[in-house]
mmCIF file of C-alpha atoms in Angstrom:
data_model
loop_
_atom_site.group_PDB
_atom_site.id
_atom_site.type_symbol
_atom_site.label_atom_id
_atom_site.label_comp_id
_atom_site.label_asym_id
_atom_site.label_seq_id
_atom_site.Cartn_x
_atom_site.Cartn_y
_atom_site.Cartn_z
ATOM 1 C CA UNK A 1 0.000 0.000 0.000
ATOM 2 C CA UNK A 2 1.495 3.396 -0.978
ATOM 3 C CA UNK A 3 2.084 6.270 1.471
ATOM 4 C CA UNK A 4 -0.773 8.312 -0.010
ATOM 5 C CA UNK A 5 -3.197 5.493 0.627
ATOM 6 C CA UNK A 6 -2.032 5.182 4.234
ATOM 7 C CA UNK A 7 -2.641 8.889 4.763
ATOM 8 C CA UNK A 8 -6.130 8.585 3.201
ATOM 9 C CA UNK A 9 -7.069 5.690 5.488
ATOM 10 C CA UNK A 10 -5.748 7.550 8.530
ATOM 11 C CA UNK A 11 -7.854 10.601 7.661
ATOM 12 C CA UNK A 12 -10.998 8.470 7.302
ATOM 13 C CA UNK A 13 -10.367 6.785 10.648
ATOM 14 C CA UNK A 14 -9.841 10.152 12.297
ATOM 15 C CA UNK A 15 -13.055 11.576 10.857
ATOM 16 C CA UNK A 16 -15.014 8.528 11.982
ATOM 17 C CA UNK A 17 -13.625 8.882 15.511
ATOM 18 C CA UNK A 18 -14.614 12.549 15.611
ATOM 19 C CA UNK A 19 -18.132 11.826 14.445
ATOM 20 C CA UNK A 20 -18.529 9.020 16.950
ATOM 21 C CA UNK A 21 -17.310 11.188 19.820
ATOM 22 C CA UNK A 22 -19.437 14.151 18.814
ATOM 23 C CA UNK A 23 -22.839 12.590 19.285
ATOM 24 C CA UNK A 24 -23.059 10.473 22.481
ATOM 25 C CA UNK A 25 -26.568 11.748 23.334
ATOM 26 C CA UNK A 26 -27.880 10.553 19.970
ATOM 27 C CA UNK A 27 -26.205 7.167 20.434
ATOM 28 C CA UNK A 28 -27.630 6.785 23.911
ATOM 29 C CA UNK A 29 -31.092 7.761 22.693
ATOM 30 C CA UNK A 30 -30.957 5.195 19.895
ATOM 31 C CA UNK A 31 -29.853 2.495 22.319
ATOM 32 C CA UNK A 32 -32.660 3.367 24.725
ATOM 33 C CA UNK A 33 -35.194 3.244 21.899
ATOM 34 C CA UNK A 34 -34.294 -0.369 21.105
ATOM 35 C CA UNK A 35 -33.818 -1.563 24.680
ATOM 36 C CA UNK A 36 -36.520 -3.941 25.878
ATOM 37 C CA UNK A 37 -39.037 -2.264 28.167
ATOM 38 C CA UNK A 38 -39.659 -5.336 30.227
ATOM 39 C CA UNK A 39 -36.641 -7.607 30.213
ATOM 40 C CA UNK A 40 -35.377 -10.264 27.858
ATOM 41 C CA UNK A 41 -37.477 -13.198 26.714
ATOM 42 C CA UNK A 42 -36.407 -16.201 28.781
ATOM 43 C CA UNK A 43 -36.394 -19.815 27.533
ATOM 44 C CA UNK A 44 -39.754 -20.222 29.292
ATOM 45 C CA UNK A 45 -40.988 -17.167 27.387
ATOM 46 C CA UNK A 46 -39.854 -18.751 24.135
ATOM 47 C CA UNK A 47 -41.817 -21.900 24.976
ATOM 48 C CA UNK A 48 -44.896 -19.810 25.799
ATOM 49 C CA UNK A 49 -44.666 -17.992 22.463
ATOM 50 C CA UNK A 50 -44.123 -21.233 20.544
ATOM 51 C CA UNK A 51 -47.196 -22.833 22.085
ATOM 52 C CA UNK A 52 -49.338 -19.780 21.373
ATOM 53 C CA UNK A 53 -48.115 -19.698 17.766
ATOM 54 C CA UNK A 54 -49.011 -23.382 17.363
ATOM 55 C CA UNK A 55 -52.688 -22.581 17.987
ATOM 56 C CA UNK A 56 -52.947 -20.887 14.547
ATOM 57 C CA UNK A 57 -55.373 -18.249 15.743
ATOM 58 C CA UNK A 58 -55.385 -16.423 12.416
ATOM 59 C CA UNK A 59 -57.050 -19.394 10.706
ATOM 60 C CA UNK A 60 -59.195 -20.711 13.593
ATOM 61 C CA UNK A 61 -61.724 -19.165 16.011
ATOM 62 C CA UNK A 62 -62.887 -17.008 13.089
ATOM 63 C CA UNK A 63 -65.646 -14.458 13.553
ATOM 64 C CA UNK A 64 -69.137 -15.095 12.180
ATOM 65 C CA UNK A 65 -68.816 -18.877 12.435
ATOM 66 C CA UNK A 66 -70.013 -21.065 15.273
ATOM 67 C CA UNK A 67 -66.906 -22.888 16.532
ATOM 68 C CA UNK A 68 -65.855 -25.576 18.935
ATOM 69 C CA UNK A 69 -64.529 -23.424 21.800
ATOM 70 C CA UNK A 70 -61.485 -25.616 22.394
ATOM 71 C CA UNK A 71 -60.259 -26.235 18.846
ATOM 72 C CA UNK A 72 -61.542 -23.156 17.032
ATOM 73 C CA UNK A 73 -62.894 -25.357 14.239
ATOM 74 C CA UNK A 74 -66.342 -24.538 12.788
ATOM 75 C CA UNK A 75 -68.858 -26.989 14.221
ATOM 76 C CA UNK A 76 -71.978 -26.007 12.335
ATOM 77 C CA UNK A 77 -72.824 -25.392 8.691
ATOM 78 C CA UNK A 78 -71.904 -22.116 7.022
ATOM 79 C CA UNK A 79 -75.588 -21.205 6.797
ATOM 80 C CA UNK A 80 -76.090 -21.395 10.565
ATOM 81 C CA UNK A 81 -77.257 -18.048 11.952
ATOM 82 C CA UNK A 82 -77.826 -19.066 15.551
ATOM 83 C CA UNK A 83 -76.281 -17.488 18.646
ATOM 84 C CA UNK A 84 -72.556 -17.727 19.241
ATOM 85 C CA UNK A 85 -71.486 -16.779 15.716
ATOM 86 C CA UNK A 86 -70.049 -13.329 16.381
ATOM 87 C CA UNK A 87 -66.485 -13.389 17.775
ATOM 88 C CA UNK A 88 -64.525 -15.868 19.879
ATOM 89 C CA UNK A 89 -61.950 -14.000 21.960
ATOM 90 C CA UNK A 90 -63.046 -15.633 25.207
ATOM 91 C CA UNK A 91 -63.166 -19.130 23.731
ATOM 92 C CA UNK A 92 -59.627 -18.739 22.399
ATOM 93 C CA UNK A 93 -58.361 -17.425 25.748
ATOM 94 C CA UNK A 94 -59.970 -20.339 27.580
ATOM 95 C CA UNK A 95 -58.545 -22.823 25.067
ATOM 96 C CA UNK A 96 -55.060 -21.322 25.422
ATOM 97 C CA UNK A 97 -55.269 -21.507 29.214
ATOM 98 C CA UNK A 98 -56.377 -25.146 29.038
ATOM 99 C CA UNK A 99 -53.432 -25.919 26.760
ATOM 100 C CA UNK A 100 -51.163 -24.759 29.599
ATOM 101 C CA UNK A 101 -53.080 -26.752 32.191
ATOM 102 C CA UNK A 102 -54.755 -23.658 33.665
ATOM 103 C CA UNK A 103 -58.463 -23.222 34.279
ATOM 104 C CA UNK A 104 -60.114 -20.042 32.988
ATOM 105 C CA UNK A 105 -63.908 -19.862 33.048
ATOM 106 C CA UNK A 106 -65.125 -21.759 29.974
ATOM 107 C CA UNK A 107 -67.854 -24.055 28.640
ATOM 108 C CA UNK A 108 -69.729 -25.926 29.974
ATOM 109 C CA UNK A 109 -69.588 -23.813 33.159
ATOM 110 C CA UNK A 110 -70.485 -20.792 31.017
ATOM 111 C CA UNK A 111 -71.602 -20.653 27.390
ATOM 112 C CA UNK A 112 -69.694 -18.763 24.723
ATOM 113 C CA UNK A 113 -72.203 -15.892 24.673
ATOM 114 C CA UNK A 114 -70.891 -12.910 26.702
ATOM 115 C CA UNK A 115 -68.161 -15.153 28.095
ATOM 116 C CA UNK A 116 -65.501 -12.402 28.241
ATOM 117 C CA UNK A 117 -67.621 -10.332 30.632
ATOM 118 C CA UNK A 118 -68.182 -13.410 32.778
ATOM 119 C CA UNK A 119 -64.439 -14.194 32.733
ATOM 120 C CA UNK A 120 -63.680 -10.644 33.901
ATOM 121 C CA UNK A 121 -66.057 -11.003 36.829
ATOM 122 C CA UNK A 122 -64.720 -14.485 37.609
ATOM 123 C CA UNK A 123 -61.077 -13.322 37.594
ATOM 124 C CA UNK A 124 -61.843 -10.357 39.846
ATOM 125 C CA UNK A 125 -63.579 -12.562 42.418
ATOM 126 C CA UNK A 126 -62.542 -15.143 44.946
ATOM 127 C CA UNK A 127 -63.054 -18.103 42.633
ATOM 128 C CA UNK A 128 -60.424 -16.803 40.221
ATOM 129 C CA UNK A 129 -57.960 -16.278 43.057
ATOM 130 C CA UNK A 130 -58.614 -19.783 44.354
ATOM 131 C CA UNK A 131 -57.807 -21.074 40.861
ATOM 132 C CA UNK A 132 -54.385 -19.402 41.052
ATOM 133 C CA UNK A 133 -54.991 -16.134 39.181
ATOM 134 C CA UNK A 134 -53.578 -12.844 40.470
ATOM 135 C CA UNK A 135 -54.146 -9.246 39.436
ATOM 136 C CA UNK A 136 -51.245 -7.520 37.658
ATOM 137 C CA UNK A 137 -50.844 -3.827 38.542
ATOM 138 C CA UNK A 138 -49.812 -2.372 35.179
ATOM 139 C CA UNK A 139 -48.986 -3.129 31.566
ATOM 140 C CA UNK A 140 -45.206 -3.054 32.098
ATOM 141 C CA UNK A 141 -45.431 -5.800 34.688
ATOM 142 C CA UNK A 142 -47.831 -7.718 32.423
ATOM 143 C CA UNK A 143 -45.292 -7.684 29.574
ATOM 144 C CA UNK A 144 -42.436 -8.585 31.930
ATOM 145 C CA UNK A 145 -44.299 -11.602 33.276
ATOM 146 C CA UNK A 146 -45.132 -12.801 29.759
ATOM 147 C CA UNK A 147 -41.462 -12.460 28.798
ATOM 148 C CA UNK A 148 -40.651 -14.719 31.751
ATOM 149 C CA UNK A 149 -43.072 -17.358 30.495
ATOM 150 C CA UNK A 150 -46.086 -16.710 32.738
ATOM 151 C CA UNK A 151 -49.657 -16.839 31.447
ATOM 152 C CA UNK A 152 -51.052 -13.293 31.339
ATOM 153 C CA UNK A 153 -54.440 -12.148 30.088
ATOM 154 C CA UNK A 154 -55.710 -8.650 29.395
ATOM 155 C CA UNK A 155 -59.436 -8.032 29.350
ATOM 156 C CA UNK A 156 -62.150 -5.433 29.221
ATOM 157 C CA UNK A 157 -65.457 -5.953 30.977
ATOM 158 C CA UNK A 158 -68.175 -4.050 29.161
ATOM 159 C CA UNK A 159 -70.190 -1.891 31.590
ATOM 160 C CA UNK A 160 -73.289 -2.976 29.674
ATOM 161 C CA UNK A 161 -73.680 -6.636 30.628
ATOM 162 C CA UNK A 162 -75.617 -7.277 27.406
ATOM 163 C CA UNK A 163 -72.720 -6.122 25.185
ATOM 164 C CA UNK A 164 -69.595 -8.294 24.724
ATOM 165 C CA UNK A 165 -66.333 -7.438 26.401
ATOM 166 C CA UNK A 166 -62.941 -8.574 25.137
ATOM 167 C CA UNK A 167 -60.011 -10.718 26.304
ATOM 168 C CA UNK A 168 -56.586 -11.569 24.868
ATOM 169 C CA UNK A 169 -53.346 -13.316 25.863
ATOM 170 C CA UNK A 170 -50.194 -11.254 26.420
ATOM 171 C CA UNK A 171 -47.333 -12.781 24.433
ATOM 172 C CA UNK A 172 -43.588 -12.286 24.943
ATOM 173 C CA UNK A 173 -42.077 -9.263 23.216
ATOM 174 C CA UNK A 174 -38.871 -7.265 23.631
ATOM 175 C CA UNK A 175 -40.574 -4.051 22.541
ATOM 176 C CA UNK A 176 -39.187 -0.712 23.628
ATOM 177 C CA UNK A 177 -40.612 1.439 26.411
ATOM 178 C CA UNK A 178 -41.853 3.888 23.782
ATOM 179 C CA UNK A 179 -43.679 1.134 21.879
ATOM 180 C CA UNK A 180 -45.199 -0.126 25.129
ATOM 181 C CA UNK A 181 -46.452 3.343 26.055
ATOM 182 C CA UNK A 182 -47.941 3.890 22.597
ATOM 183 C CA UNK A 183 -49.590 0.516 21.978
ATOM 184 C CA UNK A 184 -49.465 -1.510 25.176
ATOM 185 C CA UNK A 185 -48.212 -5.066 25.598
ATOM 186 C CA UNK A 186 -48.034 -7.466 22.657
ATOM 187 C CA UNK A 187 -51.019 -9.813 22.467
ATOM 188 C CA UNK A 188 -52.434 -12.744 20.535
ATOM 189 C CA UNK A 189 -56.204 -12.694 20.105
ATOM 190 C CA UNK A 190 -59.327 -13.846 18.379
ATOM 191 C CA UNK A 191 -61.931 -11.191 17.644
ATOM 192 C CA UNK A 192 -63.539 -9.382 14.758
ATOM 193 C CA UNK A 193 -60.058 -9.745 13.260
ATOM 194 C CA UNK A 194 -57.747 -12.439 14.605
ATOM 195 C CA UNK A 195 -54.120 -11.498 15.210
ATOM 196 C CA UNK A 196 -51.125 -13.595 16.150
ATOM 197 C CA UNK A 197 -49.261 -10.448 17.166
ATOM 198 C CA UNK A 198 -50.710 -6.981 17.824
ATOM 199 C CA UNK A 199 -50.668 -4.281 20.515
ATOM 200 C CA UNK A 200 -53.430 -3.946 23.102
ATOM 201 C CA UNK A 201 -54.413 -0.472 21.860
ATOM 202 C CA UNK A 202 -55.320 -1.720 18.382
ATOM 203 C CA UNK A 203 -56.550 -5.123 19.520
ATOM 204 C CA UNK A 204 -59.127 -3.490 21.800
ATOM 205 C CA UNK A 205 -60.025 -0.560 19.552
ATOM 206 C CA UNK A 206 -63.540 -1.880 18.864
ATOM 207 C CA UNK A 207 -64.346 -1.435 22.552
ATOM 208 C CA UNK A 208 -64.642 2.265 23.466
ATOM 209 C CA UNK A 209 -63.363 2.896 26.963
ATOM 210 C CA UNK A 210 -61.015 -0.082 26.976
ATOM 211 C CA UNK A 211 -57.634 1.463 26.129
ATOM 212 C CA UNK A 212 -55.725 2.458 28.147
ATOM 213 C CA UNK A 213 -57.455 2.645 31.509
ATOM 214 C CA UNK A 214 -60.390 0.274 31.049
ATOM 215 C CA UNK A 215 -58.397 -2.932 30.623
ATOM 216 C CA UNK A 216 -57.254 -5.180 33.458
ATOM 217 C CA UNK A 217 -54.374 -7.671 33.570
ATOM 218 C CA UNK A 218 -54.243 -11.019 35.372
ATOM 219 C CA UNK A 219 -51.554 -13.685 35.533
ATOM 220 C CA UNK A 220 -51.321 -17.363 36.385
ATOM 221 C CA UNK A 221 -47.878 -18.880 37.042
ATOM 222 C CA UNK A 222 -46.796 -21.715 34.765
ATOM 223 C CA UNK A 223 -44.389 -24.465 35.777
ATOM 224 C CA UNK A 224 -41.018 -23.771 34.185
#
């Protein structure tokens, strides 16, 4: 390599060092933006996510079909217009809990109609606590617990008992604090539109009054 080339490389290295040293606040801000709000996803969190993904919620528990609550498969003809054909958030949540060996209010103890409202009341009461469920104080703790591999639900109990509420499962995510504040924890849900991965804010947008202060979080520990 000739002397001129050496000088050229040295100049480039010097300029790069100056630029790097000149903007530590910007570097720190970028790092903070990408830092997980709620801790890393543990191996137990990976297993939780894998099991949730295996339920194929985006192709099962579809709205406007009557489904088997546990499998999400349609169990009546396409022309059926009876009750229970609207959405299946609560059936999916109950099926997911059962898959982890956890009881969440479900058929036959309660039918699929208005089940999410009933689950909210059940979780808030003594029966839910006896079954091992505990209230989670805020969305940051909800996301942290999911990242650690615990079963966490988020739900909205409609103040009108004749109108459906909504429930979803919090899934592991290493989202930033900014993303958490804007959209809430990451969830998997059935509903008017089924989503394998979406934020609480959008997932609950069809329920006025839910986001951000109308939702409640509950967790049930899972064996690691």
